[in-house]
Coordinates of C-alpha atoms in Angstrom, one line a residue:
Chain A
M793 CA 21.5 24.9 28.7
N794 CA 19.4 22.5 26.7
F795 CA 20.0 18.8 26.0
N796 CA 16.7 18.2 24.1
I797 CA 16.6 17.4 20.4
T798 CA 14.2 19.4 18.3
N799 CA 10.7 18.3 17.1
E800 CA 12.2 18.1 13.6
Q801 CA 14.9 15.8 14.9
I802 CA 12.4 13.6 16.7
L803 CA 10.6 13.1 13.3
L804 CA 13.9 12.5 11.6
Q805 CA 14.8 9.9 14.1
Q806 CA 11.5 8.2 13.5
L807 CA 12.2 8.1 9.8
Y808 CA 15.8 6.9 10.3
R809 CA 14.6 4.1 12.7
E810 CA 11.9 2.9 10.3
F811 CA 14.3 3.0 7.4
T812 CA 17.0 1.1 9.4
E813 CA 14.6 -1.5 10.7
R814 CA 13.1 -2.2 7.3
E815 CA 15.9 -1.6 4.9
V816 CA 19.3 -1.9 6.7
Q817 CA 18.9 -4.5 9.4
P818 CA 17.4 -7.3 7.2
I819 CA 20.6 -7.4 5.0
A820 CA 23.2 -6.5 7.6
A821 CA 24.4 -10.1 8.3
E822 CA 24.5 -10.9 4.6
V823 CA 26.5 -7.8 3.7
D824 CA 29.1 -8.9 6.3
E825 CA 29.0 -12.6 5.4
E826 CA 29.4 -12.0 1.7
E827 CA 31.6 -8.9 2.0
R828 CA 29.1 -7.3 -0.3
F829 CA 28.7 -3.5 -0.8
P830 CA 25.1 -2.6 0.2
I831 CA 24.4 -0.7 -3.1
E832 CA 20.6 -1.2 -2.8
T833 CA 20.7 0.7 0.5
V834 CA 22.6 3.6 -1.1
E835 CA 20.0 3.8 -3.8
K836 CA 17.2 3.9 -1.3
M837 CA 19.0 6.5 0.8
Q838 CA 19.3 8.6 -2.3
K839 CA 15.5 8.3 -2.9
Y840 CA 14.7 9.6 0.6
G841 CA 17.2 12.5 0.5
M842 CA 19.6 10.9 3.0
M843 CA 22.9 11.3 1.0
G844 CA 23.3 15.1 1.5
I845 CA 21.3 16.0 4.6
Q846 CA 23.7 18.7 5.8
F847 CA 24.1 20.6 2.5
P848 CA 22.0 23.5 1.3
K849 CA 19.1 22.8 -1.1
K850 CA 20.7 24.9 -3.8
Y851 CA 23.6 22.4 -3.9
G852 CA 21.3 19.3 -4.0
G853 CA 21.1 18.7 -0.3
A854 CA 18.2 18.5 2.1
G855 CA 19.0 21.8 3.8
G856 CA 19.6 20.3 7.2
D857 CA 22.4 20.5 9.7
N858 CA 25.2 18.2 10.8
A859 CA 23.4 17.0 13.9
S860 CA 20.5 15.7 11.7
Y861 CA 23.1 14.0 9.5
I862 CA 25.1 12.3 12.2
M863 CA 21.8 11.0 13.7
L864 CA 21.3 9.1 10.5
V865 CA 24.9 7.7 10.7
E866 CA 24.1 6.6 14.3
E867 CA 20.8 5.0 13.4
V868 CA 22.0 3.0 10.4
S869 CA 25.1 1.9 12.3
K870 CA 22.9 0.4 15.1
A871 CA 22.1 -2.3 12.6
C872 CA 25.0 -2.2 10.1
G873 CA 28.5 -0.6 10.6
T874 CA 29.2 -0.9 6.9
T875 CA 26.3 1.3 5.9
G876 CA 27.4 3.8 8.5
V877 CA 30.9 4.2 7.1
V878 CA 29.7 4.2 3.4
L879 CA 27.5 7.2 4.3
S880 CA 30.1 8.9 6.4
A881 CA 32.9 8.6 3.8
H882 CA 30.6 9.9 1.1
A883 CA 29.1 12.9 3.0
S884 CA 31.9 13.9 5.4
L885 CA 35.0 13.1 3.5
C886 CA 34.0 13.8 -0.1
A887 CA 31.0 16.1 -0.3
A888 CA 31.9 18.2 2.7
P889 CA 35.4 19.4 1.6
I890 CA 33.9 20.3 -1.8
Y891 CA 31.2 22.3 0.0
E892 CA 33.8 24.0 2.3
F893 CA 36.7 24.5 0.0
G894 CA 35.3 24.2 -3.6
T895 CA 34.7 26.9 -6.1
E896 CA 31.1 27.6 -7.2
E897 CA 31.8 25.7 -10.5
Q898 CA 33.2 22.7 -8.5
K899 CA 30.1 22.8 -6.3
Q900 CA 27.7 22.8 -9.2
K901 CA 29.6 20.1 -11.0
Y902 CA 30.4 17.8 -8.1
L903 CA 28.6 18.7 -4.9
V904 CA 25.2 18.8 -6.5
P905 CA 25.2 15.2 -7.8
L906 CA 26.9 14.0 -4.6
A907 CA 24.4 15.7 -2.3
R908 CA 21.5 14.4 -4.4
G909 CA 23.0 10.9 -4.0
E910 CA 23.3 10.5 -7.8
K911 CA 27.0 10.1 -7.4
L912 CA 28.9 8.4 -4.6
G913 CA 32.0 9.9 -3.1
A914 CA 35.3 8.7 -1.6
F915 CA 38.4 10.2 -0.1
G916 CA 42.1 9.2 -0.7
L917 CA 44.8 10.3 1.7
T918 CA 46.4 7.1 3.2
E919 CA 49.3 5.5 1.3
P920 CA 51.3 2.4 2.1
N921 CA 54.0 4.6 3.7
A922 CA 51.8 7.5 4.8
G923 CA 49.3 6.4 7.5
T924 CA 49.3 8.4 10.7
D925 CA 52.3 10.2 9.2
A926 CA 50.1 11.6 6.5
A927 CA 52.8 14.1 5.5
G928 CA 54.8 11.4 3.9
Q929 CA 52.7 11.4 0.7
Q930 CA 54.4 9.8 -2.3
T931 CA 51.6 10.3 -4.8
K932 CA 52.7 13.2 -7.0
A933 CA 50.9 15.8 -9.1
V934 CA 52.9 17.7 -11.7
L935 CA 51.3 20.6 -13.5
N936 CA 51.5 20.3 -17.3
G937 CA 49.7 22.9 -19.2
D938 CA 46.0 22.7 -18.4
H939 CA 46.3 19.5 -16.4
Y940 CA 48.0 18.0 -13.4
I941 CA 49.5 14.6 -14.0
L942 CA 49.0 12.3 -11.0
N943 CA 51.1 9.2 -10.3
G944 CA 51.1 7.0 -7.3
S945 CA 48.6 5.0 -5.2
K946 CA 46.3 5.2 -2.2
I947 CA 45.2 2.3 0.0
F948 CA 42.3 1.5 2.4
I949 CA 39.9 3.7 0.5
T950 CA 36.3 3.3 1.6
N951 CA 33.6 3.1 -1.2
A952 CA 36.5 2.9 -3.7
S953 CA 35.0 0.5 -6.3
Y954 CA 31.5 2.1 -6.1
A955 CA 32.5 5.7 -5.9
D956 CA 32.2 8.2 -8.8
I957 CA 34.0 11.1 -7.3
F958 CA 37.2 11.1 -5.2
I959 CA 39.1 13.7 -3.2
V960 CA 42.7 12.8 -3.6
M961 CA 45.8 14.2 -1.9
A962 CA 49.0 14.5 -3.8
M963 CA 52.4 16.2 -3.5
T964 CA 52.8 19.2 -5.8
D965 CA 56.0 20.3 -4.1
K966 CA 58.0 17.7 -2.3
S967 CA 60.5 20.2 -0.8
A968 CA 57.7 22.0 1.0
G969 CA 56.7 19.1 3.2
T970 CA 53.1 19.3 4.4
K971 CA 52.8 22.7 2.6
G972 CA 53.6 20.9 -0.6
I973 CA 50.4 18.7 -0.6
S974 CA 47.4 19.6 -2.7
A975 CA 43.9 18.3 -2.9
F976 CA 42.2 17.2 -6.2
I977 CA 38.8 16.2 -7.4
V978 CA 39.2 13.0 -9.5
E979 CA 36.5 11.3 -11.5
K980 CA 36.1 7.6 -11.8
G981 CA 36.5 7.6 -15.6
F982 CA 39.7 9.7 -15.8
E983 CA 42.2 7.9 -18.0
G984 CA 45.0 6.1 -16.1
F985 CA 42.9 5.9 -12.9
S986 CA 42.0 2.4 -11.7
I987 CA 40.9 0.6 -8.7
G988 CA 43.3 -2.0 -7.3
K989 CA 43.2 -4.8 -4.8
K990 CA 40.2 -5.1 -2.4
E991 CA 41.1 -5.6 1.2
L992 CA 39.7 -8.5 3.2
K993 CA 38.9 -7.1 6.6
L994 CA 38.0 -8.1 10.1
G995 CA 34.9 -5.9 10.2
I996 CA 32.8 -3.4 8.1
R997 CA 33.3 -6.1 5.5
G998 CA 30.8 -4.6 3.0
S999 CA 32.4 -1.2 2.6
A1000 CA 34.5 -1.9 -0.6
T1001 CA 37.9 -0.9 0.8
C1002 CA 40.3 -0.9 -2.1
E1003 CA 43.5 0.6 -3.5
L1004 CA 43.5 3.5 -5.9
I1005 CA 46.1 3.5 -8.7
F1006 CA 47.1 6.6 -10.6
N1007 CA 49.1 6.0 -13.7
N1008 CA 49.7 9.3 -15.5
V1009 CA 46.2 10.5 -14.7
K1010 CA 45.3 13.8 -16.4
V1011 CA 43.3 15.9 -13.9
P1012 CA 42.1 19.2 -15.3
K1013 CA 43.6 22.2 -13.5
E1014 CA 40.1 23.4 -12.5
N1015 CA 39.8 20.2 -10.4
L1016 CA 42.4 21.5 -7.9
L1017 CA 40.4 21.8 -4.6
G1018 CA 41.5 24.9 -2.7
K1019 CA 44.9 26.4 -3.5
E1020 CA 48.0 24.5 -4.3
G1021 CA 49.8 23.5 -1.1
K1022 CA 46.7 23.7 1.0
G1023 CA 45.9 20.0 0.6
F1024 CA 47.2 18.9 4.0
S1025 CA 45.2 21.6 5.8
I1026 CA 42.1 20.6 3.8
A1027 CA 42.6 17.0 4.7
M1028 CA 43.0 17.7 8.4
K1029 CA 39.9 19.9 8.4
T1030 CA 38.0 17.3 6.5
L1031 CA 39.0 14.7 9.0
D1032 CA 37.9 16.9 11.9
G1033 CA 34.4 16.7 10.4
G1034 CA 34.8 13.1 9.4
R1035 CA 35.6 12.2 13.0
I1036 CA 32.1 13.3 14.1
G1037 CA 30.7 10.9 11.5
I1038 CA 32.9 8.0 12.7
A1039 CA 32.1 8.8 16.3
A1040 CA 28.4 8.6 15.4
Q1041 CA 29.1 5.3 13.6
A1042 CA 30.9 3.9 16.8
L1043 CA 28.0 5.2 18.9
G1044 CA 25.5 3.5 16.7
I1045 CA 27.4 0.2 16.8
A1046 CA 27.6 0.4 20.6
Q1047 CA 23.9 1.2 21.0
G1048 CA 22.9 -1.5 18.6
A1049 CA 24.9 -4.0 20.6
I1050 CA 23.2 -2.8 23.8
D1051 CA 19.7 -3.1 22.3
E1052 CA 20.5 -6.6 21.1
T1053 CA 21.8 -7.5 24.6
V1054 CA 18.8 -6.1 26.4
K1055 CA 16.5 -8.3 24.2
Y1056 CA 18.7 -11.4 24.7
V1057 CA 19.1 -11.2 28.5
K1058 CA 15.4 -11.1 29.0
E1059 CA 14.9 -14.2 26.9
R1060 CA 17.9 -16.3 28.0
K1061 CA 17.3 -18.5 31.0
Q1062 CA 19.9 -20.0 33.3
F1063 CA 19.6 -21.5 36.8
G1064 CA 15.8 -21.3 36.4
K1065 CA 15.6 -17.6 35.7
S1066 CA 16.1 -15.1 33.0
I1067 CA 19.7 -13.9 33.1
S1068 CA 18.5 -10.3 33.3
K1069 CA 17.6 -11.1 37.0
F1070 CA 21.3 -11.5 37.9
Q1071 CA 23.0 -8.4 39.3
N1072 CA 26.1 -9.0 37.2
T1073 CA 23.9 -8.6 34.0
Q1074 CA 22.2 -5.5 35.4
F1075 CA 25.4 -3.8 36.4
M1076 CA 27.2 -4.6 33.1
L1077 CA 24.2 -3.2 31.2
A1078 CA 24.2 -0.1 33.3
D1079 CA 27.8 0.5 32.6
M1080 CA 27.4 -0.1 28.9
Q1081 CA 24.5 2.3 28.6
T1082 CA 26.2 5.0 30.7
N1083 CA 29.2 4.8 28.4
A1084 CA 27.0 5.0 25.3
D1085 CA 25.1 8.0 26.7
A1086 CA 28.4 9.8 27.6
A1087 CA 29.6 9.1 24.0
R1088 CA 26.3 10.4 22.6
L1089 CA 26.7 13.7 24.5
L1090 CA 30.2 14.1 23.2
V1091 CA 29.2 13.3 19.6
Y1092 CA 26.2 15.7 19.7
R1093 CA 28.3 18.4 21.2
A1094 CA 30.9 18.2 18.4
A1095 CA 28.1 18.3 15.8
F1096 CA 26.4 21.2 17.6
N1097 CA 29.7 23.2 17.6
K1098 CA 30.1 22.5 13.9
D1099 CA 26.6 23.6 13.2
N1100 CA 27.0 26.8 15.2
G1101 CA 30.3 27.9 13.7
L1102 CA 32.2 27.2 16.9
P1103 CA 35.6 25.4 16.9
Y1104 CA 35.1 21.6 16.9
S1105 CA 38.5 20.0 16.2
Y1106 CA 39.1 19.2 19.9
E1107 CA 35.5 18.2 20.5
A1108 CA 35.5 16.0 17.4
A1109 CA 38.7 14.3 18.5
M1110 CA 37.3 13.7 22.0
A1111 CA 34.0 12.4 20.6
K1112 CA 35.8 10.0 18.3
L1113 CA 38.2 8.8 20.9
F1114 CA 35.6 8.2 23.5
A1115 CA 32.9 6.8 21.3
S1116 CA 35.2 4.3 19.5
E1117 CA 36.7 3.0 22.7
A1118 CA 33.3 2.8 24.3
A1119 CA 32.0 0.9 21.2
M1120 CA 34.9 -1.6 21.5
K1121 CA 34.3 -2.2 25.2
I1122 CA 30.5 -2.3 24.9
T1123 CA 30.4 -4.7 22.0
T1124 CA 32.9 -7.0 23.9
Q1125 CA 30.6 -6.9 26.9
A1126 CA 27.6 -7.6 24.7
V1127 CA 29.3 -10.8 23.4
Q1128 CA 30.2 -11.7 27.0
L1129 CA 26.6 -11.4 28.1
H1130 CA 25.5 -13.5 25.1
G1131 CA 27.9 -16.2 26.2
G1132 CA 28.7 -18.9 23.7
Y1133 CA 25.8 -17.8 21.4
G1134 CA 27.3 -14.3 21.2
Y1135 CA 30.5 -15.8 19.7
T1136 CA 28.4 -17.4 16.9
R1137 CA 27.1 -15.7 13.8
E1138 CA 23.6 -16.6 14.8
Y1139 CA 23.6 -13.4 16.8
P1140 CA 24.7 -10.0 15.5
V1141 CA 26.9 -9.0 18.4
E1142 CA 30.1 -10.7 17.2
R1143 CA 29.8 -8.8 14.0
M1144 CA 29.3 -5.6 15.9
M1145 CA 32.4 -6.3 17.9
R1146 CA 34.4 -6.8 14.7
D1147 CA 32.9 -3.7 13.2
A1148 CA 33.7 -1.6 16.3
K1149 CA 37.5 -2.2 16.2
I1150 CA 38.0 -0.1 13.1
T1151 CA 36.5 3.0 14.7
E1152 CA 39.6 3.1 17.0
I1153 CA 41.8 3.1 13.9
Y1154 CA 40.6 5.0 10.9
E1155 CA 40.2 8.7 10.4
G1156 CA 42.9 9.1 13.1
T1157 CA 43.8 6.3 15.5
S1158 CA 42.9 6.7 19.2
E1159 CA 46.5 7.8 19.7
V1160 CA 46.1 10.6 17.1
Q1161 CA 43.0 11.8 18.9
R1162 CA 44.9 11.9 22.2
M1163 CA 47.6 14.0 20.4
V1164 CA 44.9 16.4 19.1
I1165 CA 43.2 16.7 22.5
S1166 CA 46.4 17.2 24.4
A1167 CA 47.7 19.7 21.9
H1168 CA 44.7 21.8 22.8
M1169 CA 45.6 21.5 26.4
L1170 CA 49.3 22.2 26.4
Chain B
M79 CA -8.7 16.5 -7.5
K80 CA -8.9 17.5 -3.8
I81 CA -8.4 14.7 -1.3
V82 CA -8.8 14.9 2.5
V83 CA -7.3 12.1 4.5
C84 CA -8.5 11.7 8.1
I85 CA -5.8 10.3 10.4
K86 CA -5.6 9.4 14.0
Q87 CA -2.5 9.4 16.2
V88 CA -2.5 6.2 18.3
P89 CA -0.1 4.5 20.7
D90 CA 2.0 1.9 18.9
T91 CA 0.2 -1.2 20.3
N92 CA 3.3 -3.4 19.4
E93 CA 5.1 -1.4 22.1
V94 CA 2.4 -1.2 24.7
R95 CA 3.2 -3.2 27.8
L96 CA 0.9 -4.1 30.7
D97 CA 1.7 -3.2 34.3
P98 CA 2.1 -6.7 35.8
I99 CA 0.5 -5.6 39.1
T100 CA -2.4 -3.4 38.1
G101 CA -3.0 -4.9 34.7
T102 CA -3.4 -1.5 33.1
L103 CA -1.6 -0.2 30.0
I104 CA 1.7 1.5 30.5
R105 CA 1.5 4.5 28.2
Q106 CA 4.7 6.1 29.3
G107 CA 7.5 5.8 26.8
V108 CA 5.2 4.2 24.2
P109 CA 5.7 5.9 20.9
S110 CA 2.7 7.4 19.1
I111 CA 2.2 6.5 15.5
I112 CA -0.2 7.3 12.7
N113 CA -2.8 4.6 12.8
P114 CA -1.8 1.9 10.2
D115 CA -5.0 1.9 8.2
D116 CA -5.0 5.7 8.1
K117 CA -1.4 5.7 6.9
S118 CA -2.3 3.4 4.1
G119 CA -5.2 5.8 3.3
L120 CA -2.7 8.6 3.1
E121 CA -0.4 6.5 0.9
A122 CA -3.4 5.9 -1.4
A123 CA -4.0 9.6 -1.6
L124 CA -0.4 10.3 -2.4
T125 CA -0.4 7.6 -5.0
L126 CA -3.4 9.3 -6.7
K127 CA -1.6 12.6 -6.4
D128 CA 1.5 11.1 -8.1
K129 CA -0.6 9.6 -10.9
H130 CA -3.3 12.1 -11.6
G131 CA -2.2 15.2 -9.6
A132 CA -4.1 16.1 -6.5
H133 CA -4.1 18.4 -3.5
V134 CA -3.9 16.3 -0.3
T135 CA -5.0 17.7 3.0
V136 CA -4.6 15.7 6.2
L137 CA -7.1 16.2 9.0
T138 CA -6.9 14.9 12.6
M139 CA -8.8 15.5 15.8
G140 CA -6.7 15.1 18.9
P141 CA -4.6 16.7 21.6
P142 CA -1.9 19.3 20.6
Q143 CA 0.7 16.4 20.5
A144 CA -1.1 15.1 17.4
D145 CA 0.9 17.8 15.6
L146 CA 3.7 15.3 15.2
A147 CA 1.4 12.9 13.2
L148 CA 0.4 15.7 10.9
R149 CA 4.0 16.8 10.4
E150 CA 4.8 13.2 9.5
A151 CA 2.0 13.2 6.9
L152 CA 3.4 16.5 5.5
A153 CA 6.9 15.0 5.4
M154 CA 5.5 12.1 3.4
G155 CA 4.1 14.5 0.8
A156 CA 0.7 15.9 2.0
D157 CA 0.2 19.5 1.0
E158 CA -1.8 20.8 4.0
A159 CA -2.5 19.8 7.6
I160 CA -5.4 20.6 9.9
L161 CA -5.5 19.9 13.6
L162 CA -8.9 19.9 15.3
T163 CA -8.1 20.5 18.9
D164 CA -10.1 21.8 21.8
K165 CA -10.9 20.7 25.3
A166 CA -14.5 20.5 24.3
F167 CA -13.7 17.7 21.8
A168 CA -12.2 15.5 24.6
G169 CA -13.8 12.2 25.6
A170 CA -15.7 11.8 22.3
D171 CA -17.0 8.5 21.2
T172 CA -17.3 7.6 17.5
W173 CA -20.5 9.6 17.1
A174 CA -19.2 12.8 18.6
T175 CA -15.8 12.3 16.8
S176 CA -17.4 11.8 13.4
L177 CA -19.8 14.7 13.9
T178 CA -16.9 17.0 14.8
L179 CA -14.8 15.8 11.8
A180 CA -17.9 16.2 9.5
K181 CA -18.4 19.8 10.7
A182 CA -14.7 20.6 10.0
L183 CA -15.0 18.9 6.6
E184 CA -18.0 21.2 5.7
K185 CA -15.4 24.0 5.7
I186 CA -12.9 22.2 3.4
E187 CA -13.2 21.6 -0.3
Y188 CA -13.0 17.9 -1.3
D189 CA -13.7 15.4 -4.0
L190 CA -12.7 12.5 -2.0
I191 CA -12.4 11.8 1.7
I192 CA -10.2 8.8 2.8
T193 CA -10.2 7.4 6.3
G194 CA -8.6 4.3 7.7
R195 CA -10.9 1.3 8.3
Q196 CA -10.4 1.4 12.0
A197 CA -7.9 2.5 14.7
I198 CA -5.7 0.0 16.5
D199 CA -6.6 1.5 19.9
G200 CA -10.4 1.4 19.5
D201 CA -11.1 -1.1 16.7
T202 CA -14.6 0.3 16.1
A203 CA -14.5 0.9 12.3
Q204 CA -17.4 3.4 12.8
V205 CA -15.9 6.8 12.3
G206 CA -15.4 6.7 8.6
P207 CA -18.9 5.5 7.6
E208 CA -20.4 7.9 10.2
I209 CA -18.6 10.9 8.6
A210 CA -20.1 9.9 5.3
E211 CA -23.6 9.7 6.8
H212 CA -23.2 13.1 8.5
L213 CA -22.1 14.6 5.2
K214 CA -24.7 12.6 3.1
L215 CA -22.0 11.1 1.0
P216 CA -21.8 7.7 -0.6
H217 CA -19.1 5.6 1.0
V218 CA -17.2 2.4 0.3
S219 CA -15.4 0.7 3.1
Y220 CA -12.7 -1.9 3.4
A221 CA -10.9 -0.7 0.2
K222 CA -7.9 -2.6 -0.9
D223 CA -7.4 -0.7 -4.2
I224 CA -8.6 2.6 -5.6
Q225 CA -8.5 3.4 -9.3
K226 CA -9.6 6.7 -10.7
E227 CA -11.8 6.8 -13.8
E228 CA -12.8 10.3 -14.8
D229 CA -15.1 11.6 -12.0
S230 CA -15.6 8.1 -10.5
L231 CA -13.5 5.7 -8.5
V232 CA -13.4 2.0 -8.8
I233 CA -12.8 0.4 -5.4
K234 CA -11.9 -3.1 -4.6
R235 CA -14.0 -3.7 -1.5
M236 CA -12.9 -6.7 0.5
F237 CA -15.1 -9.0 2.4
E238 CA -14.6 -12.4 4.1
E239 CA -14.5 -14.5 1.0
G240 CA -13.5 -12.2 -1.8
Y241 CA -14.1 -8.7 -3.0
H242 CA -16.5 -6.5 -4.9
L243 CA -15.5 -4.0 -7.5
I244 CA -17.6 -0.9 -6.8
S245 CA -17.7 2.1 -9.0
V246 CA -18.6 5.3 -7.0
K247 CA -19.0 8.8 -8.1
M248 CA -17.1 11.6 -6.4
P249 CA -17.6 13.3 -3.9
C250 CA -17.4 10.2 -1.8
L251 CA -15.7 8.6 1.2
I252 CA -13.5 5.6 1.2
T253 CA -12.2 3.6 4.2
A254 CA -8.8 2.1 3.6
L255 CA -7.2 -1.2 4.7
S256 CA -3.6 -1.3 5.7
E257 CA -3.2 -4.3 3.3
M258 CA -3.8 -1.9 0.4
N259 CA -0.2 -0.7 0.2
S260 CA 3.1 -0.2 1.9
P261 CA 3.3 3.5 2.9
R262 CA 6.3 5.5 1.7
Y263 CA 8.9 6.8 4.1
M264 CA 9.1 10.5 4.9
N265 CA 11.7 12.3 2.9
V266 CA 14.5 14.0 4.9
G267 CA 13.9 17.3 3.0
G268 CA 10.2 16.7 3.5
V269 CA 10.8 16.7 7.3
F270 CA 12.5 20.0 7.1
D271 CA 9.8 21.5 4.9
A272 CA 7.1 20.1 7.3
Y273 CA 8.5 22.3 10.0
R274 CA 10.0 25.2 8.1
K275 CA 7.7 25.8 5.1
K276 CA 4.4 24.2 5.9
E277 CA 1.9 25.0 8.6
V278 CA -0.5 23.0 10.8
K279 CA -3.7 24.9 10.8
I280 CA -5.5 24.7 14.2
I281 CA -9.3 24.6 14.4
S282 CA -11.1 24.8 17.7
I283 CA -14.8 24.7 18.6
A284 CA -15.2 28.4 17.9
D285 CA -14.4 27.8 14.2
L286 CA -17.1 25.2 13.8
N287 CA -20.8 25.6 13.5
I288 CA -21.5 23.2 16.4
N289 CA -23.1 23.2 19.8
K290 CA -20.9 22.2 22.8
D291 CA -23.4 19.7 24.0
E292 CA -23.3 17.8 20.7
I293 CA -19.6 16.9 21.0
G294 CA -17.0 15.6 23.3
L295 CA -18.0 13.5 26.3
K296 CA -21.4 15.2 26.5
G297 CA -22.3 14.5 23.0
S298 CA -21.3 10.8 23.2
P299 CA -24.1 8.3 23.5
T300 CA -21.7 5.5 24.1
K301 CA -20.5 5.0 27.6
V302 CA -17.6 2.7 28.5
K303 CA -18.8 0.6 31.4
K304 CA -15.6 -1.2 32.1
S305 CA -12.4 -1.9 30.3
Y306 CA -10.3 -5.0 31.0
T307 CA -7.3 -6.6 29.6
K308 CA -7.5 -10.0 27.9
G309 CA -6.3 -12.8 30.1
A310 CA -2.9 -14.0 29.2
K311 CA -2.9 -17.1 27.1
T312 CA 0.0 -19.6 27.1
A313 CA 1.3 -20.9 23.9
G314 CA -0.6 -23.9 22.6
K315 CA 1.0 -27.3 22.2
L316 CA 1.4 -28.8 18.8
Y317 CA 1.5 -32.6 18.2
K318 CA 2.8 -33.5 14.8
D319 CA 3.1 -36.6 12.8
L320 CA 0.1 -38.3 14.3
D321 CA -2.6 -40.0 12.3
E322 CA -6.3 -39.1 12.9
K323 CA -7.0 -41.8 15.5
E324 CA -3.8 -41.1 17.4
A325 CA -4.4 -37.4 17.3
A326 CA -7.9 -37.8 18.6
K327 CA -6.7 -40.0 21.4
K328 CA -3.9 -37.6 22.3
I329 CA -6.3 -34.7 22.5
V330 CA -8.8 -36.6 24.7
E331 CA -5.9 -37.7 26.9
K332 CA -4.6 -34.1 27.4
L333 CA -8.1 -32.7 28.0
Q334 CA -8.6 -35.4 30.7
E335 CA -5.3 -34.6 32.2
K336 CA -6.3 -31.1 32.7
F337 CA -9.8 -32.1 34.0
I338 CA -11.5 -30.3 31.1
I339 CA -13.5 -33.4 30.2

């Protein structure tokens, strides 16, 4: 057994850390405060080959593995949860299903620019009446000659107003239930496709979460991803991978909060000594880091399985469940250790606590993860 | 154009802590980095490559772990990497280091050699110019800018109160200042290539035309008698909004208070 990361990954981590420190951290508070999409960071990530790490070079990627990719999600999320989800939604939810289920033509046309970072991706499954019950899709796709005609809407779509390429789920056969859902590749400019209301959120406030509106959108037949009726299965498999990304985001947020707290408790003095000298601080920090390390092992295991062609649905669910709940707990403890200052926006831990909450909800709530895990057990 | 950049792997001095009891450096857990002046030298070489086309080789002398610094240079865009490593090289002062590097450079084709001004762990600023002397090359130190003009380079050489513009014919050696530029990041694909496609060539004493006694600790005329850490200095106190007389009075008062005068 081996828990060491490779030399290649050591160098990648060094790159990710430098990049985060110099490009992501300095604007993190502003991105949150102004609810601003960090477009300049996306452009810089493109320049350094960070938007398609896990895809082969022939498809515009860097030719790396999932572990190398999720380490980037982890590192940027230490400073900015928004940047973490922007990257994860792009790579795990949009580029990955095209890589896994797309035709060669679809890969050339859509995966190449996505993996190169020239185009940004998004994923649309959730609807007002189809959240955890994703089978209740109301968006419809009707085949008409060479095109499918899409009607309906999607909500809570990450990257929406900045994305160029969308994976969209729609019902092609209502009577078939989940087997009547199909997946489509939709471009930003398609006629009748528009971006609706932007959500005002508690955390990850820069991620441009909007509604997608489809009003008689003509989607060419060749943009059907996988086979008709396979959309639900594609969505579930995509989310299995996406969960590793979100787990890495949660892990990053948690570690970021710990790093801030370690710095703070050494500086802050009460009762004539630094608060790091109190056993309560020491024990809380020990618990926080132990939880974060446990989360890291689960996240890396899930990525390892995916990279080695092993089943990873259960592992991804467990990583996401544990890492997101650990992130919520750790960031709350970080605020507690910062005291009154932690509650103010002068310190980043309140933002991290707000950012952490969503990781327990999106890409399958904690309850859904428990369903997935127990289904593997019973 | 063929450029060789000499780099050194150093402990990140921003991360170095002192053992509060023994007063010695705690090296454990301190990340190693490419010396900042050297990294700027590499960036200068890569910029010349981008503009005019060039083949960039990075060269370092160090323990086997220095491989990481070379891979980083490759991931930034260097074409080739060479590691000079041998137990016989250990303990070298600037003279023995520059001699060893010069002997290795005799085996490499170059038009331009770039080194950093000085390393943050030694601060001597001697190795670059010494290499030039060993190789009988012209050198320009403290470069803040390098422009290529046919077979010459125009260097902005900094000094305390300004700079000189110096034209130097290649082959030559330049020592670079970290103020010269802001080095690029590695590229993710570049990191993969650095390990999967590119190689780090290892050179040991057997490959060099050099006598064992001329290098390493034996070949080092400089002996370190004692090393000590700087005494900790408390933060100074600033008195603002005082006129000259009041300020002078305040200073005298404080100095008397501390029995300095």
